[in-house]
Amino acid sequence: MDHSAHHTAAAHDHTAHQAHADHAGHQMGSVTWGAAAKATLHCLTGCAIGEILGMVIGTALLWGNVPTMVLAIALAFVFGYSFILFAVLRAGLDFKSAIKVALAADTVSIAVMELVDNGIIALTPGAMDAHLSDALFWTALLGGFVVAFFITTPVNKWMISRGKGHAVVHAYH
């Protein structure tokens, strides 16, 4: 019995799969720091938009620190997820599947980012009471984003190398 055609097809399929796994440095077990940084930056962009919007809204409405932070964190998750959600919806995924992919892709990343960023804001003397026009407000907020980026990038690298986190998105583009 001749199995050469079967083996050739299997080798071709494996090669195609390997090429996809290598896409953007996401080969299982071997993820570049650049790929991890790109995934983190993508997540950070959505988080930053949501968090800044929440801080501005809460401060403008003269809310206290806790409700303002809750709103900012909630909006960080909403905007963080929305970036992935729109991308996978454009790729043709149905809404329910797209939600699952977005949750799997960014939940840990957003959570780590928000924990670090809001922790820095809360621990920076005077930052919680600073106004939108104060340099301390923006320094603590933006400084928190920078620190969160550097702490979250290794987390994303570790997750992507195991086929988790942002790695689940790459099957859809």
PDB file of C-alpha atoms in Angstrom:
ATOM      1  CA  MET A   1       0.000   0.000   0.000  1.00  0.00           C
ATOM      2  CA  ASP A   2       1.442   3.394  -1.020  1.00  0.00           C
ATOM      3  CA  HIS A   3       1.246   6.037   1.724  1.00  0.00           C
ATOM      4  CA  SER A   4       3.493   8.610   0.055  1.00  0.00           C
ATOM      5  CA  ALA A   5       0.599  10.918  -0.868  1.00  0.00           C
ATOM      6  CA  HIS A   6      -0.698  10.801   2.681  1.00  0.00           C
ATOM      7  CA  HIS A   7       2.704  11.596   4.161  1.00  0.00           C
ATOM      8  CA  THR A   8       3.259  14.442   1.701  1.00  0.00           C
ATOM      9  CA  ALA A   9      -0.099  15.989   2.592  1.00  0.00           C
ATOM     10  CA  ALA A  10       0.582  15.576   6.300  1.00  0.00           C
ATOM     11  CA  ALA A  11       3.996  17.189   5.901  1.00  0.00           C
ATOM     12  CA  HIS A  12       2.418  20.069   3.990  1.00  0.00           C
ATOM     13  CA  ASP A  13      -0.259  20.596   6.625  1.00  0.00           C
ATOM     14  CA  HIS A  14       2.382  20.527   9.380  1.00  0.00           C
ATOM     15  CA  THR A  15       4.481  23.081   7.485  1.00  0.00           C
ATOM     16  CA  ALA A  16       1.489  25.389   7.061  1.00  0.00           C
ATOM     17  CA  HIS A  17       0.627  25.022  10.741  1.00  0.00           C
ATOM     18  CA  GLN A  18       4.230  25.730  11.760  1.00  0.00           C
ATOM     19  CA  ALA A  19       4.311  28.825   9.545  1.00  0.00           C
ATOM     20  CA  HIS A  20       1.171  30.105  11.263  1.00  0.00           C
ATOM     21  CA  ALA A  21       2.576  29.299  14.715  1.00  0.00           C
ATOM     22  CA  ASP A  22       5.698  31.314  13.868  1.00  0.00           C
ATOM     23  CA  HIS A  23       3.589  34.335  12.848  1.00  0.00           C
ATOM     24  CA  ALA A  24       4.727  37.463  14.689  1.00  0.00           C
ATOM     25  CA  GLY A  25       7.045  35.498  16.944  1.00  0.00           C
ATOM     26  CA  HIS A  26       4.286  33.456  18.545  1.00  0.00           C
ATOM     27  CA  GLN A  27       5.803  30.035  18.086  1.00  0.00           C
ATOM     28  CA  MET A  28       4.685  27.882  20.999  1.00  0.00           C
ATOM     29  CA  GLY A  29       7.339  28.039  23.694  1.00  0.00           C
ATOM     30  CA  SER A  30       9.412  30.683  21.888  1.00  0.00           C
ATOM     31  CA  VAL A  31       7.874  34.148  22.003  1.00  0.00           C
ATOM     32  CA  THR A  32       9.910  37.234  21.226  1.00  0.00           C
ATOM     33  CA  TRP A  33       9.945  40.148  23.621  1.00  0.00           C
ATOM     34  CA  GLY A  34       8.804  42.295  20.688  1.00  0.00           C
ATOM     35  CA  ALA A  35       5.671  40.194  20.208  1.00  0.00           C
ATOM     36  CA  ALA A  36       4.929  40.323  23.942  1.00  0.00           C
ATOM     37  CA  ALA A  37       5.504  44.092  24.005  1.00  0.00           C
ATOM     38  CA  LYS A  38       3.209  44.551  21.003  1.00  0.00           C
ATOM     39  CA  ALA A  39       0.430  42.547  22.685  1.00  0.00           C
ATOM     40  CA  THR A  40       0.933  44.526  25.906  1.00  0.00           C
ATOM     41  CA  LEU A  41       0.909  47.855  24.078  1.00  0.00           C
ATOM     42  CA  HIS A  42      -2.296  46.866  22.290  1.00  0.00           C
ATOM     43  CA  CYS A  43      -3.907  46.028  25.616  1.00  0.00           C
ATOM     44  CA  LEU A  44      -2.473  49.120  27.314  1.00  0.00           C
ATOM     45  CA  THR A  45      -3.939  51.402  24.651  1.00  0.00           C
ATOM     46  CA  GLY A  46      -7.481  50.243  25.376  1.00  0.00           C
ATOM     47  CA  CYS A  47      -6.868  50.312  29.131  1.00  0.00           C
ATOM     48  CA  ALA A  48      -5.415  53.813  29.016  1.00  0.00           C
ATOM     49  CA  ILE A  49      -8.326  55.197  27.003  1.00  0.00           C
ATOM     50  CA  GLY A  50     -10.858  53.676  29.405  1.00  0.00           C
ATOM     51  CA  GLU A  51      -8.996  54.606  32.547  1.00  0.00           C
ATOM     52  CA  ILE A  52      -8.331  58.202  31.523  1.00  0.00           C
ATOM     53  CA  LEU A  53     -11.948  58.597  30.439  1.00  0.00           C
ATOM     54  CA  GLY A  54     -13.146  57.181  33.769  1.00  0.00           C
ATOM     55  CA  MET A  55     -10.839  59.449  35.761  1.00  0.00           C
ATOM     56  CA  VAL A  56     -11.936  62.496  33.762  1.00  0.00           C
ATOM     57  CA  ILE A  57     -15.648  61.651  34.113  1.00  0.00           C
ATOM     58  CA  GLY A  58     -15.410  60.869  37.842  1.00  0.00           C
ATOM     59  CA  THR A  59     -13.350  63.979  38.540  1.00  0.00           C
ATOM     60  CA  ALA A  60     -15.612  66.222  36.437  1.00  0.00           C
ATOM     61  CA  LEU A  61     -18.683  64.895  38.267  1.00  0.00           C
ATOM     62  CA  LEU A  62     -16.927  65.513  41.603  1.00  0.00           C
ATOM     63  CA  TRP A  63     -17.195  61.850  42.572  1.00  0.00           C
ATOM     64  CA  GLY A  64     -15.095  60.499  45.388  1.00  0.00           C
ATOM     65  CA  ASN A  65     -11.947  58.469  44.860  1.00  0.00           C
ATOM     66  CA  VAL A  66     -13.512  55.026  45.119  1.00  0.00           C
ATOM     67  CA  PRO A  67     -16.384  55.524  42.631  1.00  0.00           C
ATOM     68  CA  THR A  68     -14.009  57.281  40.223  1.00  0.00           C
ATOM     69  CA  MET A  69     -11.515  54.396  40.376  1.00  0.00           C
ATOM     70  CA  VAL A  70     -14.288  51.825  39.951  1.00  0.00           C
ATOM     71  CA  LEU A  71     -15.541  53.655  36.850  1.00  0.00           C
ATOM     72  CA  ALA A  72     -11.996  54.020  35.489  1.00  0.00           C
ATOM     73  CA  ILE A  73     -11.228  50.322  35.989  1.00  0.00           C
ATOM     74  CA  ALA A  74     -14.563  49.245  34.479  1.00  0.00           C
ATOM     75  CA  LEU A  75     -13.975  51.435  31.425  1.00  0.00           C
ATOM     76  CA  ALA A  76     -10.394  50.145  31.136  1.00  0.00           C
ATOM     77  CA  PHE A  77     -11.761  46.605  30.840  1.00  0.00           C
ATOM     78  CA  VAL A  78     -14.492  47.696  28.387  1.00  0.00           C
ATOM     79  CA  PHE A  79     -12.068  49.531  26.096  1.00  0.00           C
ATOM     80  CA  GLY A  80      -9.356  46.904  26.518  1.00  0.00           C
ATOM     81  CA  TYR A  81     -11.725  44.126  25.463  1.00  0.00           C
ATOM     82  CA  SER A  82     -13.270  46.212  22.673  1.00  0.00           C
ATOM     83  CA  PHE A  83      -9.992  46.447  20.738  1.00  0.00           C
ATOM     84  CA  ILE A  84      -9.731  42.650  20.494  1.00  0.00           C
ATOM     85  CA  LEU A  85     -13.486  42.219  20.069  1.00  0.00           C
ATOM     86  CA  PHE A  86     -13.663  44.465  17.006  1.00  0.00           C
ATOM     87  CA  ALA A  87     -10.608  42.814  15.455  1.00  0.00           C
ATOM     88  CA  VAL A  88     -11.989  39.279  15.730  1.00  0.00           C
ATOM     89  CA  LEU A  89     -15.475  40.372  14.628  1.00  0.00           C
ATOM     90  CA  ARG A  90     -13.892  41.867  11.490  1.00  0.00           C
ATOM     91  CA  ALA A  91     -12.152  38.525  10.965  1.00  0.00           C
ATOM     92  CA  GLY A  92     -15.589  36.899  10.690  1.00  0.00           C
ATOM     93  CA  LEU A  93     -16.168  35.454  14.162  1.00  0.00           C
ATOM     94  CA  ASP A  94     -19.717  35.478  15.486  1.00  0.00           C
ATOM     95  CA  PHE A  95     -20.394  37.759  18.477  1.00  0.00           C
ATOM     96  CA  LYS A  96     -20.539  35.009  21.126  1.00  0.00           C
ATOM     97  CA  SER A  97     -17.253  33.467  19.955  1.00  0.00           C
ATOM     98  CA  ALA A  98     -15.666  36.919  19.683  1.00  0.00           C
ATOM     99  CA  ILE A  99     -16.574  37.657  23.310  1.00  0.00           C
ATOM    100  CA  LYS A 100     -14.963  34.378  24.400  1.00  0.00           C
ATOM    101  CA  VAL A 101     -11.789  35.174  22.454  1.00  0.00           C
ATOM    102  CA  ALA A 102     -11.615  38.712  23.878  1.00  0.00           C
ATOM    103  CA  LEU A 103     -12.047  37.433  27.433  1.00  0.00           C
ATOM    104  CA  ALA A 104      -9.415  34.728  26.926  1.00  0.00           C
ATOM    105  CA  ALA A 105      -7.014  37.114  25.202  1.00  0.00           C
ATOM    106  CA  ASP A 106      -6.906  40.053  27.564  1.00  0.00           C
ATOM    107  CA  THR A 107      -8.412  39.340  30.992  1.00  0.00           C
ATOM    108  CA  VAL A 108      -5.140  38.581  32.770  1.00  0.00           C
ATOM    109  CA  SER A 109      -3.271  41.336  30.940  1.00  0.00           C
ATOM    110  CA  ILE A 110      -5.875  43.984  31.774  1.00  0.00           C
ATOM    111  CA  ALA A 111      -6.165  42.798  35.385  1.00  0.00           C
ATOM    112  CA  VAL A 112      -2.391  42.967  35.965  1.00  0.00           C
ATOM    113  CA  MET A 113      -2.211  46.329  34.243  1.00  0.00           C
ATOM    114  CA  GLU A 114      -5.039  47.802  36.294  1.00  0.00           C
ATOM    115  CA  LEU A 115      -3.717  46.395  39.559  1.00  0.00           C
ATOM    116  CA  VAL A 116      -0.267  47.896  38.968  1.00  0.00           C
ATOM    117  CA  ASP A 117      -1.452  51.212  37.555  1.00  0.00           C
ATOM    118  CA  ASN A 118      -4.097  51.871  40.181  1.00  0.00           C
ATOM    119  CA  GLY A 119      -1.775  50.662  42.916  1.00  0.00           C
ATOM    120  CA  ILE A 120       0.781  53.256  41.869  1.00  0.00           C
ATOM    121  CA  ILE A 121      -1.849  55.986  41.774  1.00  0.00           C
ATOM    122  CA  ALA A 122      -3.169  54.980  45.197  1.00  0.00           C
ATOM    123  CA  LEU A 123       0.345  54.827  46.690  1.00  0.00           C
ATOM    124  CA  THR A 124       1.591  58.111  45.203  1.00  0.00           C
ATOM    125  CA  PRO A 125       1.160  60.740  47.934  1.00  0.00           C
ATOM    126  CA  GLY A 126      -1.463  63.292  46.908  1.00  0.00           C
ATOM    127  CA  ALA A 127      -2.304  61.676  43.547  1.00  0.00           C
ATOM    128  CA  MET A 128      -5.765  60.555  44.626  1.00  0.00           C
ATOM    129  CA  ASP A 129      -6.673  64.106  45.626  1.00  0.00           C
ATOM    130  CA  ALA A 130      -5.058  65.807  42.618  1.00  0.00           C
ATOM    131  CA  HIS A 131      -7.231  67.566  40.067  1.00  0.00           C
ATOM    132  CA  LEU A 132      -7.172  67.128  36.279  1.00  0.00           C
ATOM    133  CA  SER A 133      -5.201  70.360  35.987  1.00  0.00           C
ATOM    134  CA  ASP A 134      -2.482  69.135  38.397  1.00  0.00           C
ATOM    135  CA  ALA A 135       0.767  67.743  37.010  1.00  0.00           C
ATOM    136  CA  LEU A 136       0.768  65.203  39.879  1.00  0.00           C
ATOM    137  CA  PHE A 137      -2.465  63.665  38.564  1.00  0.00           C
ATOM    138  CA  TRP A 138      -1.035  63.109  35.078  1.00  0.00           C
ATOM    139  CA  THR A 139       2.436  62.123  36.290  1.00  0.00           C
ATOM    140  CA  ALA A 140       1.040  59.421  38.583  1.00  0.00           C
ATOM    141  CA  LEU A 141      -1.407  58.178  35.943  1.00  0.00           C
ATOM    142  CA  LEU A 142       1.072  58.077  33.062  1.00  0.00           C
ATOM    143  CA  GLY A 143       3.883  56.813  35.284  1.00  0.00           C
ATOM    144  CA  GLY A 144       1.561  54.029  36.401  1.00  0.00           C
ATOM    145  CA  PHE A 145       0.953  53.079  32.765  1.00  0.00           C
ATOM    146  CA  VAL A 146       4.696  52.890  32.096  1.00  0.00           C
ATOM    147  CA  VAL A 147       5.352  50.681  35.122  1.00  0.00           C
ATOM    148  CA  ALA A 148       2.293  48.547  34.278  1.00  0.00           C
ATOM    149  CA  PHE A 149       3.624  48.066  30.745  1.00  0.00           C
ATOM    150  CA  PHE A 150       6.986  46.792  32.010  1.00  0.00           C
ATOM    151  CA  ILE A 151       5.376  44.453  34.548  1.00  0.00           C
ATOM    152  CA  THR A 152       2.669  43.150  32.193  1.00  0.00           C
ATOM    153  CA  THR A 153       4.961  42.459  29.220  1.00  0.00           C
ATOM    154  CA  PRO A 154       6.687  39.448  30.872  1.00  0.00           C
ATOM    155  CA  VAL A 155       3.261  38.168  31.967  1.00  0.00           C
ATOM    156  CA  ASN A 156       2.046  38.353  28.362  1.00  0.00           C
ATOM    157  CA  LYS A 157       5.248  36.725  27.086  1.00  0.00           C
ATOM    158  CA  TRP A 158       4.756  33.821  29.468  1.00  0.00           C
ATOM    159  CA  MET A 159       1.059  33.454  28.544  1.00  0.00           C
ATOM    160  CA  ILE A 160       1.626  33.685  24.784  1.00  0.00           C
ATOM    161  CA  SER A 161       4.407  31.093  24.976  1.00  0.00           C
ATOM    162  CA  ARG A 162       1.838  28.697  26.441  1.00  0.00           C
ATOM    163  CA  GLY A 163      -0.812  29.450  23.818  1.00  0.00           C
ATOM    164  CA  LYS A 164      -2.841  31.604  26.225  1.00  0.00           C
ATOM    165  CA  GLY A 165      -3.694  35.283  26.423  1.00  0.00           C
ATOM    166  CA  HIS A 166      -3.089  37.247  23.243  1.00  0.00           C
ATOM    167  CA  ALA A 167      -1.980  34.071  21.437  1.00  0.00           C
ATOM    168  CA  VAL A 168      -5.621  32.994  21.036  1.00  0.00           C
ATOM    169  CA  VAL A 169      -6.271  36.015  18.813  1.00  0.00           C
ATOM    170  CA  HIS A 170      -3.729  34.973  16.192  1.00  0.00           C
ATOM    171  CA  ALA A 171      -5.901  32.121  14.985  1.00  0.00           C
ATOM    172  CA  TYR A 172      -8.323  34.756  13.659  1.00  0.00           C
ATOM    173  CA  HIS A 173      -6.121  37.003  11.570  1.00  0.00           C
TER     174      HIS A 173
END
